[in-house]
Amino acid sequence: MPKDTLTITDNRTGKTYEVPIENGCIRTHALRQIKTGDDDFGLMGYDPAFLNTANCKSAITFIDGDKGILEYRGYPIEQLAEKSSFLEVAYLLLNGELPQQKDLDQFTHLVTHHTLVHENIKSFMDGFRYDAHPMSMLASTVAALSAFYPDAKHTRDERSRRIQITRLIAKMPTIAAFSYRHTMGLPYIYPDNDLSYVANFLTMIKRIGTTTYKVHPVLEKALDVLFILHADHEQNCSTTSVRTVGSSEVDPYSAVSAGVGALYGPLHGGANEAVLRMLREIGHISKIPDFIKQVKGGEGEKKLMGFGHRVYKSYDPRAKVIKRVADEVFEVTGKNPLLEIALELERIALEDEYFVKRKLYPNVDFYSGLIYEAMGFQAEMFPVLFAIPRTVGWCAQWEEMVKDSEQKIARPRQVYTGSGRRDYIAMDKRPSPQK
Ligand code: ACO
């Protein structure tokens, strides 16, 4: 009868240890018993960037990166994108099950009626320079919400948690739209409770000089689908940041603002902005072979942005849905001229041995920027458009972490590589630095 254990022999001492295997993992803490002597701290795992370390158990999102599968609470992303709505998916991610109609109505009502922000938030945002990046404004303003809602510190109180989660999901589009209006020098537009989540956001962004602005239903649906695709993606960089910061039991606004910060980076949510800049830099399909040559020849300093993923080693299932959404959007807005370059770039890269060997496929960001641009957003807004729906995932993951009795304040170990102990040297006795 095979046993669910791992037998380890320490060749330094000749001792053998048996470590249980649960869910395809060993607890790295079990390695601590492996010592060379009493004063040995014990064996640790060394895993920079968590390439092979599970940081939590989670029942929210499942990914099989080799097969290109993404499921929220067991439901395939393709089905949710086709049949569900963003707020229904938000309910699912937060509560574990699809809602009954009355539950969805109540959730939608709650989110809709928490979209307003305190008037002082407007003055706060006015303090930013005219050229502030909207993602910086978003991160700071979300952090500032903790000053407006001091009750948020009661993270062990389920009712309080749910109020903050509702506020976060509801106010994110308002703050995002305000940050956009600020950069454009336009007056802020207040939320309208008669509109859907997405239509309300687009109206706060787009309405200028009229009260009759109406969102095109195809664009409303397209953004709703994009929001579904971006709602959660298990333990990515920003979610891990939210969990890590949240593990100190700080309020969720502070934790989510850390997630916004992580998402801002060009290797994460900033990638779609980087894709557009890259497509513009390429400029014409005739320049693609040269560009690919530079990517392959460099020491990693030039990347094919929107390609590759830590988890997906096949086509990102979200990218497939996005390609379909792109066609629908371009029917309304006209084709983005950069699309031709993107399609050709994808075609060449998917046939090129460099990308094939490394299993580099288009990720969610490769086409999303083209859609956002066609909808009239400048590139700086792309990561913001990612942060709005991802707030749902951050909140679901944060609450799961708070409720998980196995979790503690996050505190990794290190392998110290610095100097050994030495005595302080007076300024006039210090040797001059080696050139
Ligand atoms: N273009 C060219 N080469 C690449 C790319 C790329 N986009 N991505 C990875 N590689 C190469 C690496 O140089 C490395 O090559 P090597 O084995 O010769 O050294 C190999 O592929 C493996 O890549 P890693 O960097 O080890 O993969 P990692 O899992 O650390 O990185 C990441 C994943 C950050 C997403 C990376 O693929 C990347 O930078 N992509 C471009 C940015 C991007 O699109 N980010 C969005 C990710 S999706 C999201 O956050 C929503």
Tab-separated table of C-alpha atoms and ligand atoms in Angstrom:
chain	number	residue	atom	x	y	z
A	1	MET	CA	0.000	0.000	0.000
A	2	PRO	CA	1.721	3.265	-1.094
A	3	LYS	CA	2.096	5.828	1.674
A	4	ASP	CA	1.446	9.586	1.322
A	5	THR	CA	4.840	10.467	2.693
A	6	LEU	CA	8.240	11.608	1.508
A	7	THR	CA	11.369	9.961	2.866
A	8	ILE	CA	14.360	12.245	3.021
A	9	THR	CA	17.901	11.128	3.751
A	10	ASP	CA	20.255	13.852	4.947
A	11	ASN	CA	23.609	12.846	3.506
A	12	ARG	CA	25.372	15.193	5.947
A	13	THR	CA	24.272	13.076	8.894
A	14	GLY	CA	22.976	9.854	7.327
A	15	LYS	CA	19.658	10.371	9.156
A	16	THR	CA	16.344	9.595	7.467
A	17	TYR	CA	13.108	11.534	7.942
A	18	GLU	CA	9.552	10.819	6.867
A	19	VAL	CA	7.454	13.850	5.969
A	20	PRO	CA	3.701	13.690	5.241
A	21	ILE	CA	2.419	14.696	1.797
A	22	GLU	CA	-0.954	16.512	1.807
A	23	ASN	CA	-2.594	17.910	-1.340
A	24	GLY	CA	0.578	17.260	-3.325
A	25	CYS	CA	2.638	19.361	-0.889
A	26	ILE	CA	4.981	18.889	2.006
A	27	ARG	CA	4.933	21.506	4.735
A	28	THR	CA	8.318	23.190	4.418
A	29	HIS	CA	8.171	23.731	8.171
A	30	ALA	CA	8.609	19.944	8.482
A	31	LEU	CA	12.133	20.397	7.082
A	32	ARG	CA	13.142	22.266	10.234
A	33	GLN	CA	13.609	18.956	12.079
A	34	ILE	CA	16.461	18.159	9.652
A	35	LYS	CA	19.534	19.396	11.507
A	36	THR	CA	23.245	18.660	11.613
A	37	GLY	CA	23.435	19.382	15.342
A	38	ASP	CA	21.673	21.062	18.253
A	39	ASP	CA	22.810	24.554	17.262
A	40	ASP	CA	21.658	24.127	13.650
A	41	PHE	CA	18.485	26.152	12.920
A	42	GLY	CA	17.184	23.369	10.665
A	43	LEU	CA	16.672	23.047	6.924
A	44	MET	CA	14.612	25.694	5.128
A	45	GLY	CA	13.178	25.939	1.627
A	46	TYR	CA	14.781	28.574	-0.632
A	47	ASP	CA	12.272	29.755	-3.226
A	48	PRO	CA	12.762	33.278	-4.565
A	49	ALA	CA	9.545	34.602	-6.148
A	50	PHE	CA	7.580	31.601	-4.792
A	51	LEU	CA	8.126	29.541	-7.938
A	52	ASN	CA	7.125	26.334	-6.161
A	53	THR	CA	5.645	27.384	-2.845
A	54	ALA	CA	1.939	27.351	-1.978
A	55	ASN	CA	1.292	30.195	0.454
A	56	CYS	CA	-2.286	29.253	1.307
A	57	LYS	CA	-5.169	26.881	0.708
A	58	SER	CA	-7.823	28.564	-1.391
A	59	ALA	CA	-11.258	27.523	-2.643
A	60	ILE	CA	-11.775	30.544	-4.917
A	61	THR	CA	-9.996	30.159	-8.262
A	62	PHE	CA	-8.547	27.120	-10.012
A	63	ILE	CA	-5.929	27.369	-12.754
A	64	ASP	CA	-4.336	24.560	-14.740
A	65	GLY	CA	-1.613	26.442	-16.556
A	66	ASP	CA	-0.594	23.540	-18.802
A	67	LYS	CA	-4.114	22.898	-20.020
A	68	GLY	CA	-5.147	26.568	-20.141
A	69	ILE	CA	-8.003	26.151	-17.620
A	70	LEU	CA	-9.358	28.942	-15.422
A	71	GLU	CA	-12.351	28.409	-13.129
A	72	TYR	CA	-13.974	30.620	-10.505
A	73	ARG	CA	-15.475	28.474	-7.730
A	74	GLY	CA	-15.480	25.588	-10.228
A	75	TYR	CA	-17.241	27.446	-13.057
A	76	PRO	CA	-15.196	27.710	-16.301
A	77	ILE	CA	-14.283	31.278	-17.219
A	78	GLU	CA	-15.632	30.792	-20.765
A	79	GLN	CA	-19.139	29.978	-19.419
A	80	LEU	CA	-19.119	32.874	-16.975
A	81	ALA	CA	-17.955	35.289	-19.694
A	82	GLU	CA	-20.746	34.134	-21.986
A	83	LYS	CA	-23.645	33.727	-19.555
A	84	SER	CA	-23.023	35.702	-16.384
A	85	SER	CA	-22.566	39.348	-15.421
A	86	PHE	CA	-19.752	41.002	-13.508
A	87	LEU	CA	-21.762	41.560	-10.325
A	88	GLU	CA	-23.053	37.990	-10.393
A	89	VAL	CA	-19.453	36.781	-10.723
A	90	ALA	CA	-18.465	39.110	-7.882
A	91	TYR	CA	-21.170	37.515	-5.712
A	92	LEU	CA	-19.931	34.057	-6.717
A	93	LEU	CA	-16.306	34.823	-5.884
A	94	LEU	CA	-17.196	36.368	-2.531
A	95	ASN	CA	-19.798	33.805	-1.419
A	96	GLY	CA	-18.822	30.573	-3.134
A	97	GLU	CA	-22.141	29.945	-4.937
A	98	LEU	CA	-24.104	31.583	-7.743
A	99	PRO	CA	-26.823	33.811	-6.232
A	100	GLN	CA	-30.583	33.365	-6.282
A	101	GLN	CA	-32.287	36.312	-8.047
A	102	LYS	CA	-33.226	38.010	-4.749
A	103	ASP	CA	-29.640	37.705	-3.449
A	104	LEU	CA	-28.249	39.188	-6.641
A	105	ASP	CA	-30.808	42.036	-6.518
A	106	GLN	CA	-29.854	42.788	-2.935
A	107	PHE	CA	-26.112	42.656	-3.694
A	108	THR	CA	-26.553	44.880	-6.761
A	109	HIS	CA	-28.624	47.348	-4.694
A	110	LEU	CA	-25.965	47.456	-1.972
A	111	VAL	CA	-23.089	48.007	-4.407
A	112	THR	CA	-25.070	50.623	-6.354
A	113	HIS	CA	-25.884	52.557	-3.180
A	114	HIS	CA	-22.280	52.700	-1.950
A	115	THR	CA	-20.761	54.254	-5.069
A	116	LEU	CA	-20.598	57.816	-3.736
A	117	VAL	CA	-17.376	58.926	-2.075
A	118	HIS	CA	-17.006	61.486	0.707
A	119	GLU	CA	-16.746	65.005	-0.731
A	120	ASN	CA	-13.304	65.379	0.871
A	121	ILE	CA	-12.031	62.650	-1.451
A	122	LYS	CA	-12.533	65.129	-4.277
A	123	SER	CA	-10.360	67.728	-2.532
A	124	PHE	CA	-7.836	65.006	-1.762
A	125	MET	CA	-7.643	64.105	-5.457
A	126	ASP	CA	-7.416	67.756	-6.452
A	127	GLY	CA	-4.074	67.822	-4.659
A	128	PHE	CA	-2.444	65.677	-7.342
A	129	ARG	CA	-0.504	67.342	-10.142
A	130	TYR	CA	-2.279	67.550	-13.496
A	131	ASP	CA	0.018	64.850	-14.935
A	132	ALA	CA	-0.277	62.329	-12.079
A	133	HIS	CA	-0.641	58.749	-13.270
A	134	PRO	CA	-4.220	57.603	-12.539
A	135	MET	CA	-2.911	54.358	-11.020
A	136	SER	CA	-0.867	56.335	-8.439
A	137	MET	CA	-3.966	58.371	-7.648
A	138	LEU	CA	-6.020	55.202	-7.320
A	139	ALA	CA	-3.520	53.511	-4.968
A	140	SER	CA	-3.276	56.578	-2.710
A	141	THR	CA	-6.995	57.275	-2.687
A	142	VAL	CA	-7.896	53.675	-1.847
A	143	ALA	CA	-5.384	53.816	1.017
A	144	ALA	CA	-6.979	57.109	2.118
A	145	LEU	CA	-10.362	55.378	2.449
A	146	SER	CA	-9.080	53.764	5.649
A	147	ALA	CA	-8.959	57.267	7.138
A	148	PHE	CA	-12.598	57.791	6.142
A	149	TYR	CA	-13.777	54.432	7.518
A	150	PRO	CA	-11.947	53.785	10.797
A	151	ASP	CA	-14.450	50.981	11.561
A	152	ALA	CA	-12.623	48.975	8.870
A	153	LYS	CA	-9.980	47.966	11.390
A	154	HIS	CA	-12.414	45.417	12.888
A	155	THR	CA	-11.223	42.751	10.500
A	156	ARG	CA	-12.425	39.903	12.735
A	157	ASP	CA	-16.005	41.190	12.582
A	158	GLU	CA	-17.806	39.580	9.640
A	159	ARG	CA	-20.388	42.372	9.353
A	160	SER	CA	-17.690	45.036	9.253
A	161	ARG	CA	-15.726	43.035	6.676
A	162	ARG	CA	-18.756	42.800	4.403
A	163	ILE	CA	-19.443	46.547	4.655
A	164	GLN	CA	-15.861	47.393	3.676
A	165	ILE	CA	-15.931	44.881	0.803
A	166	THR	CA	-19.149	46.439	-0.518
A	167	ARG	CA	-17.631	49.905	-0.216
A	168	LEU	CA	-14.451	48.864	-1.995
A	169	ILE	CA	-16.248	47.238	-4.940
A	170	ALA	CA	-18.705	50.137	-5.170
A	171	LYS	CA	-16.273	53.043	-4.830
A	172	MET	CA	-13.454	51.706	-6.995
A	173	PRO	CA	-15.120	52.794	-10.300
A	174	THR	CA	-15.920	56.210	-8.827
A	175	ILE	CA	-12.327	56.804	-7.685
A	176	ALA	CA	-11.022	55.404	-10.986
A	177	ALA	CA	-13.294	57.749	-12.960
A	178	PHE	CA	-12.327	60.718	-10.774
A	179	SER	CA	-8.635	59.988	-11.377
A	180	TYR	CA	-9.304	59.928	-15.127
A	181	ARG	CA	-11.276	63.199	-15.021
A	182	HIS	CA	-8.478	64.780	-12.988
A	183	THR	CA	-5.830	63.921	-15.581
A	184	MET	CA	-8.099	65.235	-18.337
A	185	GLY	CA	-8.883	68.456	-16.439
A	186	LEU	CA	-12.593	67.620	-16.489
A	187	PRO	CA	-15.153	68.069	-13.692
A	188	TYR	CA	-15.949	64.957	-11.671
A	189	ILE	CA	-19.252	63.256	-12.507
A	190	TYR	CA	-21.201	61.711	-9.637
A	191	PRO	CA	-22.428	58.121	-9.809
A	192	ASP	CA	-25.925	57.486	-11.164
A	193	ASN	CA	-27.886	54.796	-9.291
A	194	ASP	CA	-30.128	54.130	-12.296
A	195	LEU	CA	-27.247	52.660	-14.286
A	196	SER	CA	-25.527	49.278	-14.231
A	197	TYR	CA	-22.098	48.940	-12.606
A	198	VAL	CA	-20.298	49.228	-15.945
A	199	ALA	CA	-22.595	51.845	-17.518
A	200	ASN	CA	-22.242	53.991	-14.412
A	201	PHE	CA	-18.443	53.787	-14.635
A	202	LEU	CA	-18.374	54.588	-18.358
A	203	THR	CA	-20.765	57.504	-17.820
A	204	MET	CA	-18.589	58.969	-15.053
A	205	ILE	CA	-15.669	58.712	-17.498
A	206	LYS	CA	-17.292	59.907	-20.698
A	207	ARG	CA	-20.111	62.332	-20.009
A	208	ILE	CA	-19.167	65.842	-21.065
A	209	GLY	CA	-21.509	68.793	-21.493
A	210	THR	CA	-24.729	66.771	-21.691
A	211	THR	CA	-27.056	64.867	-19.385
A	212	THR	CA	-28.220	62.585	-22.176
A	213	TYR	CA	-24.979	60.622	-22.706
A	214	LYS	CA	-25.838	56.954	-23.164
A	215	VAL	CA	-23.370	54.080	-23.100
A	216	HIS	CA	-23.419	51.898	-26.230
A	217	PRO	CA	-24.841	48.491	-25.125
A	218	VAL	CA	-22.152	46.543	-27.031
A	219	LEU	CA	-19.399	48.477	-25.239
A	220	GLU	CA	-21.189	48.078	-21.897
A	221	LYS	CA	-21.379	44.305	-22.425
A	222	ALA	CA	-17.764	44.145	-23.636
A	223	LEU	CA	-16.436	45.907	-20.552
A	224	ASP	CA	-18.615	43.726	-18.331
A	225	VAL	CA	-17.012	40.624	-19.914
A	226	LEU	CA	-13.522	42.117	-19.516
A	227	PHE	CA	-14.328	42.778	-15.856
A	228	ILE	CA	-15.392	39.114	-15.441
A	229	LEU	CA	-12.117	37.929	-17.005
A	230	HIS	CA	-10.054	40.107	-14.664
A	231	ALA	CA	-11.985	39.483	-11.431
A	232	ASP	CA	-9.576	36.980	-9.890
A	233	HIS	CA	-6.499	34.973	-10.769
A	234	GLU	CA	-5.517	33.179	-7.551
A	235	GLN	CA	-2.117	33.924	-5.977
A	236	ASN	CA	-0.651	36.439	-8.437
A	237	CYS	CA	1.687	39.262	-7.395
A	238	SER	CA	-1.035	41.770	-6.390
A	239	THR	CA	-3.227	39.218	-4.596
A	240	THR	CA	-0.214	37.937	-2.702
A	241	SER	CA	0.521	41.568	-1.754
A	242	VAL	CA	-3.043	42.019	-0.481
A	243	ARG	CA	-2.845	38.800	1.538
A	244	THR	CA	0.614	39.660	2.890
A	245	VAL	CA	-0.307	43.187	3.962
A	246	GLY	CA	-3.707	41.988	5.224
A	247	SER	CA	-2.016	39.294	7.325
A	248	SER	CA	-0.885	42.038	9.723
A	249	GLU	CA	-4.629	42.525	10.421
A	250	VAL	CA	-4.564	46.009	8.937
A	251	ASP	CA	-7.845	47.286	7.409
A	252	PRO	CA	-8.734	46.078	3.878
A	253	TYR	CA	-8.317	49.538	2.280
A	254	SER	CA	-4.622	49.535	3.230
A	255	ALA	CA	-4.283	45.939	2.024
A	256	VAL	CA	-6.075	46.568	-1.281
A	257	SER	CA	-4.034	49.693	-1.921
A	258	ALA	CA	-0.921	47.471	-1.719
A	259	GLY	CA	-2.573	45.303	-4.377
A	260	VAL	CA	-3.104	48.352	-6.591
A	261	GLY	CA	0.583	49.209	-6.153
A	262	ALA	CA	1.657	45.708	-7.197
A	263	LEU	CA	-0.713	45.729	-10.145
A	264	TYR	CA	0.788	49.008	-11.377
A	265	GLY	CA	4.063	47.294	-12.368
A	266	PRO	CA	4.745	46.614	-16.079
A	267	LEU	CA	5.250	42.907	-15.427
A	268	HIS	CA	1.741	42.640	-13.961
A	269	GLY	CA	-1.258	44.929	-14.608
A	270	GLY	CA	0.868	47.523	-16.347
A	271	ALA	CA	1.589	45.030	-19.139
A	272	ASN	CA	-1.317	46.051	-21.392
A	273	GLU	CA	-0.100	49.654	-21.291
A	274	ALA	CA	3.362	48.318	-22.201
A	275	VAL	CA	1.863	46.239	-25.055
A	276	LEU	CA	0.398	49.347	-26.682
A	277	ARG	CA	3.683	51.227	-26.355
A	278	MET	CA	5.465	48.220	-27.891
A	279	LEU	CA	3.003	48.000	-30.819
A	280	ARG	CA	3.444	51.714	-31.441
A	281	GLU	CA	7.214	51.372	-31.289
A	282	ILE	CA	7.068	48.569	-33.869
A	283	GLY	CA	4.856	50.815	-35.968
A	284	HIS	CA	4.427	48.578	-39.018
A	285	ILE	CA	4.208	44.845	-39.717
A	286	SER	CA	7.351	45.052	-41.836
A	287	LYS	CA	9.306	45.911	-38.654
A	288	ILE	CA	8.130	42.829	-36.712
A	289	PRO	CA	10.987	40.453	-37.716
A	290	ASP	CA	13.535	43.052	-36.537
A	291	PHE	CA	11.684	43.476	-33.268
A	292	ILE	CA	11.507	39.710	-32.656
A	293	LYS	CA	15.238	39.499	-33.362
A	294	GLN	CA	15.909	42.117	-30.674
A	295	VAL	CA	13.722	40.246	-28.152
A	296	LYS	CA	15.541	36.989	-28.843
A	297	GLY	CA	19.010	38.523	-28.971
A	298	GLY	CA	18.831	40.656	-25.822
A	299	GLU	CA	19.664	39.632	-22.292
A	300	GLY	CA	16.023	39.835	-21.327
A	301	GLU	CA	16.006	43.649	-21.475
A	302	LYS	CA	13.522	43.638	-24.366
A	303	LYS	CA	10.461	41.459	-23.932
A	304	LEU	CA	7.511	40.687	-26.081
A	305	MET	CA	5.005	42.354	-23.780
A	306	GLY	CA	1.682	40.548	-23.377
A	307	PHE	CA	3.412	37.214	-23.904
A	308	GLY	CA	4.357	34.676	-21.270
A	309	HIS	CA	2.907	33.897	-17.893
A	310	ARG	CA	4.208	32.415	-14.672
A	311	VAL	CA	1.361	29.893	-14.585
A	312	TYR	CA	0.024	29.485	-18.130
A	313	LYS	CA	2.294	27.415	-20.290
A	314	SER	CA	-0.344	27.285	-23.009
A	315	TYR	CA	-2.781	29.852	-24.449
A	316	ASP	CA	-4.269	32.015	-21.662
A	317	PRO	CA	-8.017	31.146	-21.740
A	318	ARG	CA	-8.846	34.795	-21.045
A	319	ALA	CA	-6.940	35.870	-24.160
A	320	LYS	CA	-9.187	33.612	-26.267
A	321	VAL	CA	-12.360	35.264	-24.931
A	322	ILE	CA	-10.820	38.703	-25.343
A	323	LYS	CA	-10.128	38.113	-29.035
A	324	ARG	CA	-13.861	37.508	-29.558
A	325	VAL	CA	-14.787	40.606	-27.511
A	326	ALA	CA	-12.311	42.633	-29.565
A	327	ASP	CA	-14.177	41.769	-32.776
A	328	GLU	CA	-17.491	42.912	-31.246
A	329	VAL	CA	-15.997	46.180	-29.988
A	330	PHE	CA	-14.254	46.960	-33.272
A	331	GLU	CA	-17.613	46.502	-35.080
A	332	VAL	CA	-18.797	49.546	-33.114
A	333	THR	CA	-15.630	51.631	-32.790
A	334	GLY	CA	-13.841	50.738	-36.004
A	335	LYS	CA	-10.639	48.703	-36.067
A	336	ASN	CA	-7.688	49.730	-33.954
A	337	PRO	CA	-4.906	50.207	-36.522
A	338	LEU	CA	-2.478	48.451	-34.168
A	339	LEU	CA	-4.549	45.244	-34.356
A	340	GLU	CA	-2.918	44.247	-37.626
A	341	ILE	CA	0.525	44.462	-36.007
A	342	ALA	CA	-0.681	42.514	-32.941
A	343	LEU	CA	-2.166	39.686	-35.033
A	344	GLU	CA	0.960	39.366	-37.158
A	345	LEU	CA	3.202	39.531	-34.088
A	346	GLU	CA	1.200	36.727	-32.492
A	347	ARG	CA	1.321	34.641	-35.667
A	348	ILE	CA	5.106	34.977	-36.004
A	349	ALA	CA	5.799	34.460	-32.289
A	350	LEU	CA	3.671	31.318	-32.108
A	351	GLU	CA	5.735	29.767	-34.902
A	352	ASP	CA	9.111	30.916	-33.595
A	353	GLU	CA	11.227	28.307	-31.832
A	354	TYR	CA	12.325	30.777	-29.106
A	355	PHE	CA	8.735	31.323	-27.944
A	356	VAL	CA	7.564	27.757	-28.624
A	357	LYS	CA	10.418	26.250	-26.584
A	358	ARG	CA	9.719	28.548	-23.644
A	359	LYS	CA	5.952	28.021	-23.907
A	360	LEU	CA	5.305	31.740	-24.319
A	361	TYR	CA	1.742	32.433	-25.458
A	362	PRO	CA	-0.352	35.621	-25.512
A	363	ASN	CA	-1.684	36.479	-22.065
A	364	VAL	CA	-4.777	38.493	-21.096
A	365	ASP	CA	-2.936	41.770	-21.662
A	366	PHE	CA	-1.976	41.206	-25.265
A	367	TYR	CA	-5.355	42.239	-26.686
A	368	SER	CA	-7.092	44.025	-23.784
A	369	GLY	CA	-5.178	47.268	-24.382
A	370	LEU	CA	-6.318	47.376	-27.996
A	371	ILE	CA	-9.946	47.144	-26.858
A	372	TYR	CA	-9.513	49.798	-24.181
A	373	GLU	CA	-7.850	52.110	-26.674
A	374	ALA	CA	-10.649	51.577	-29.198
A	375	MET	CA	-13.101	52.483	-26.420
A	376	GLY	CA	-11.288	55.801	-26.012
A	377	PHE	CA	-9.117	55.180	-22.940
A	378	GLN	CA	-5.545	56.437	-22.854
A	379	ALA	CA	-2.909	53.840	-21.978
A	380	GLU	CA	-2.457	55.199	-18.423
A	381	MET	CA	-6.004	54.060	-17.642
A	382	PHE	CA	-5.427	50.417	-18.617
A	383	PRO	CA	-4.093	49.201	-15.264
A	384	VAL	CA	-6.908	51.135	-13.581
A	385	LEU	CA	-9.408	49.212	-15.709
A	386	PHE	CA	-7.749	46.049	-14.412
A	387	ALA	CA	-7.810	47.178	-10.769
A	388	ILE	CA	-11.582	47.810	-10.713
A	389	PRO	CA	-12.653	44.186	-11.268
A	390	ARG	CA	-9.618	42.680	-9.514
A	391	THR	CA	-10.828	44.423	-6.340
A	392	VAL	CA	-13.409	41.636	-6.112
A	393	GLY	CA	-10.709	38.953	-6.180
A	394	TRP	CA	-8.550	40.868	-3.703
A	395	CYS	CA	-11.506	41.170	-1.314
A	396	ALA	CA	-12.512	37.500	-1.649
A	397	GLN	CA	-8.911	36.379	-1.108
A	398	TRP	CA	-8.408	38.810	1.773
A	399	GLU	CA	-11.524	37.550	3.560
A	400	GLU	CA	-10.563	33.923	2.954
A	401	MET	CA	-7.156	34.683	4.492
A	402	VAL	CA	-8.708	36.419	7.525
A	403	LYS	CA	-10.977	33.412	8.151
A	404	ASP	CA	-8.219	30.821	7.665
A	405	SER	CA	-7.114	29.620	11.107
A	406	GLU	CA	-3.804	28.359	9.662
A	407	GLN	CA	-2.746	31.819	8.488
A	408	LYS	CA	-0.484	34.066	10.545
A	409	ILE	CA	1.305	37.318	9.832
A	410	ALA	CA	3.372	36.728	6.683
A	411	ARG	CA	7.035	36.607	7.498
A	412	PRO	CA	9.380	34.782	5.110
A	413	ARG	CA	12.853	33.669	6.084
A	414	GLN	CA	16.032	34.714	4.297
A	415	VAL	CA	19.411	33.266	3.474
A	416	TYR	CA	21.803	35.827	4.914
A	417	THR	CA	24.757	36.490	2.607
A	418	GLY	CA	26.200	39.626	4.213
A	419	SER	CA	29.247	40.293	6.305
A	420	GLY	CA	29.999	38.418	9.507
A	421	ARG	CA	29.973	40.305	12.829
A	422	ARG	CA	32.421	43.221	12.914
A	423	ASP	CA	33.067	46.219	15.189
A	424	TYR	CA	32.069	49.789	14.411
A	425	ILE	CA	34.925	51.850	12.872
A	426	ALA	CA	35.291	55.556	13.676
A	427	MET	CA	34.922	57.852	10.662
A	428	ASP	CA	38.598	58.870	10.547
A	429	LYS	CA	39.728	55.231	10.705
A	430	ARG	CA	37.617	53.884	7.854
A	431	PRO	CA	39.551	52.571	4.854
A	432	SER	CA	38.721	54.419	1.632
A	433	PRO	CA	36.305	52.450	-0.566
A	434	GLN	CA	37.867	50.215	-3.221
A	435	LYS	CA	37.309	51.565	-6.749
B	1	ACO	N1	9.309	37.967	-24.125
B	1	ACO	C1	10.518	37.340	-24.355
B	1	ACO	N2	11.018	36.389	-23.561
B	1	ACO	C2	10.299	36.039	-22.493
B	1	ACO	C3	9.051	36.641	-22.180
B	1	ACO	C4	8.568	37.635	-23.054
B	1	ACO	N3	7.389	38.243	-22.823
B	1	ACO	N4	8.549	36.108	-21.026
B	1	ACO	C5	9.457	35.197	-20.640
B	1	ACO	N5	10.499	35.154	-21.510
B	1	ACO	C6	11.658	34.242	-21.456
B	1	ACO	C7	12.602	34.605	-20.325
B	1	ACO	O1	13.604	35.517	-20.723
B	1	ACO	C8	13.164	33.243	-19.966
B	1	ACO	O2	14.110	32.910	-20.954
B	1	ACO	P1	15.436	32.048	-20.563
B	1	ACO	O3	14.905	30.730	-20.103
B	1	ACO	O4	16.238	31.992	-21.813
B	1	ACO	O5	16.118	32.820	-19.455
B	1	ACO	C9	11.991	32.301	-20.162
B	1	ACO	O6	11.157	32.943	-21.142
B	1	ACO	C10	11.194	32.028	-18.909
B	1	ACO	O7	10.683	33.258	-18.422
B	1	ACO	P2	10.685	33.723	-16.905
B	1	ACO	O8	11.078	35.158	-16.861
B	1	ACO	O9	11.453	32.755	-16.068
B	1	ACO	O10	9.152	33.553	-16.566
B	1	ACO	P3	8.419	34.178	-15.323
B	1	ACO	O11	7.388	33.189	-14.942
B	1	ACO	O12	9.372	34.624	-14.280
B	1	ACO	O13	7.754	35.497	-15.926
B	1	ACO	C11	6.238	37.017	-16.842
B	1	ACO	C12	6.438	35.608	-16.274
B	1	ACO	C13	6.704	38.076	-15.815
B	1	ACO	C14	4.739	37.252	-17.090
B	1	ACO	C15	7.046	37.141	-18.143
B	1	ACO	O14	6.611	36.176	-19.074
B	1	ACO	C16	6.977	38.540	-18.732
B	1	ACO	O15	7.713	39.427	-18.308
B	1	ACO	N6	6.054	38.768	-19.721
B	1	ACO	C17	5.877	40.087	-20.312
B	1	ACO	C18	5.063	40.964	-19.384
B	1	ACO	C19	3.619	40.569	-19.362
B	1	ACO	O16	2.987	40.379	-20.400
B	1	ACO	N7	3.058	40.516	-18.141
B	1	ACO	C20	1.647	40.217	-17.936
B	1	ACO	C21	1.484	38.923	-17.231
B	1	ACO	S1	-0.216	38.536	-17.101
B	1	ACO	C22	-0.767	39.512	-15.868
B	1	ACO	O17	-0.106	39.905	-14.958
B	1	ACO	C23	-2.112	39.908	-15.963
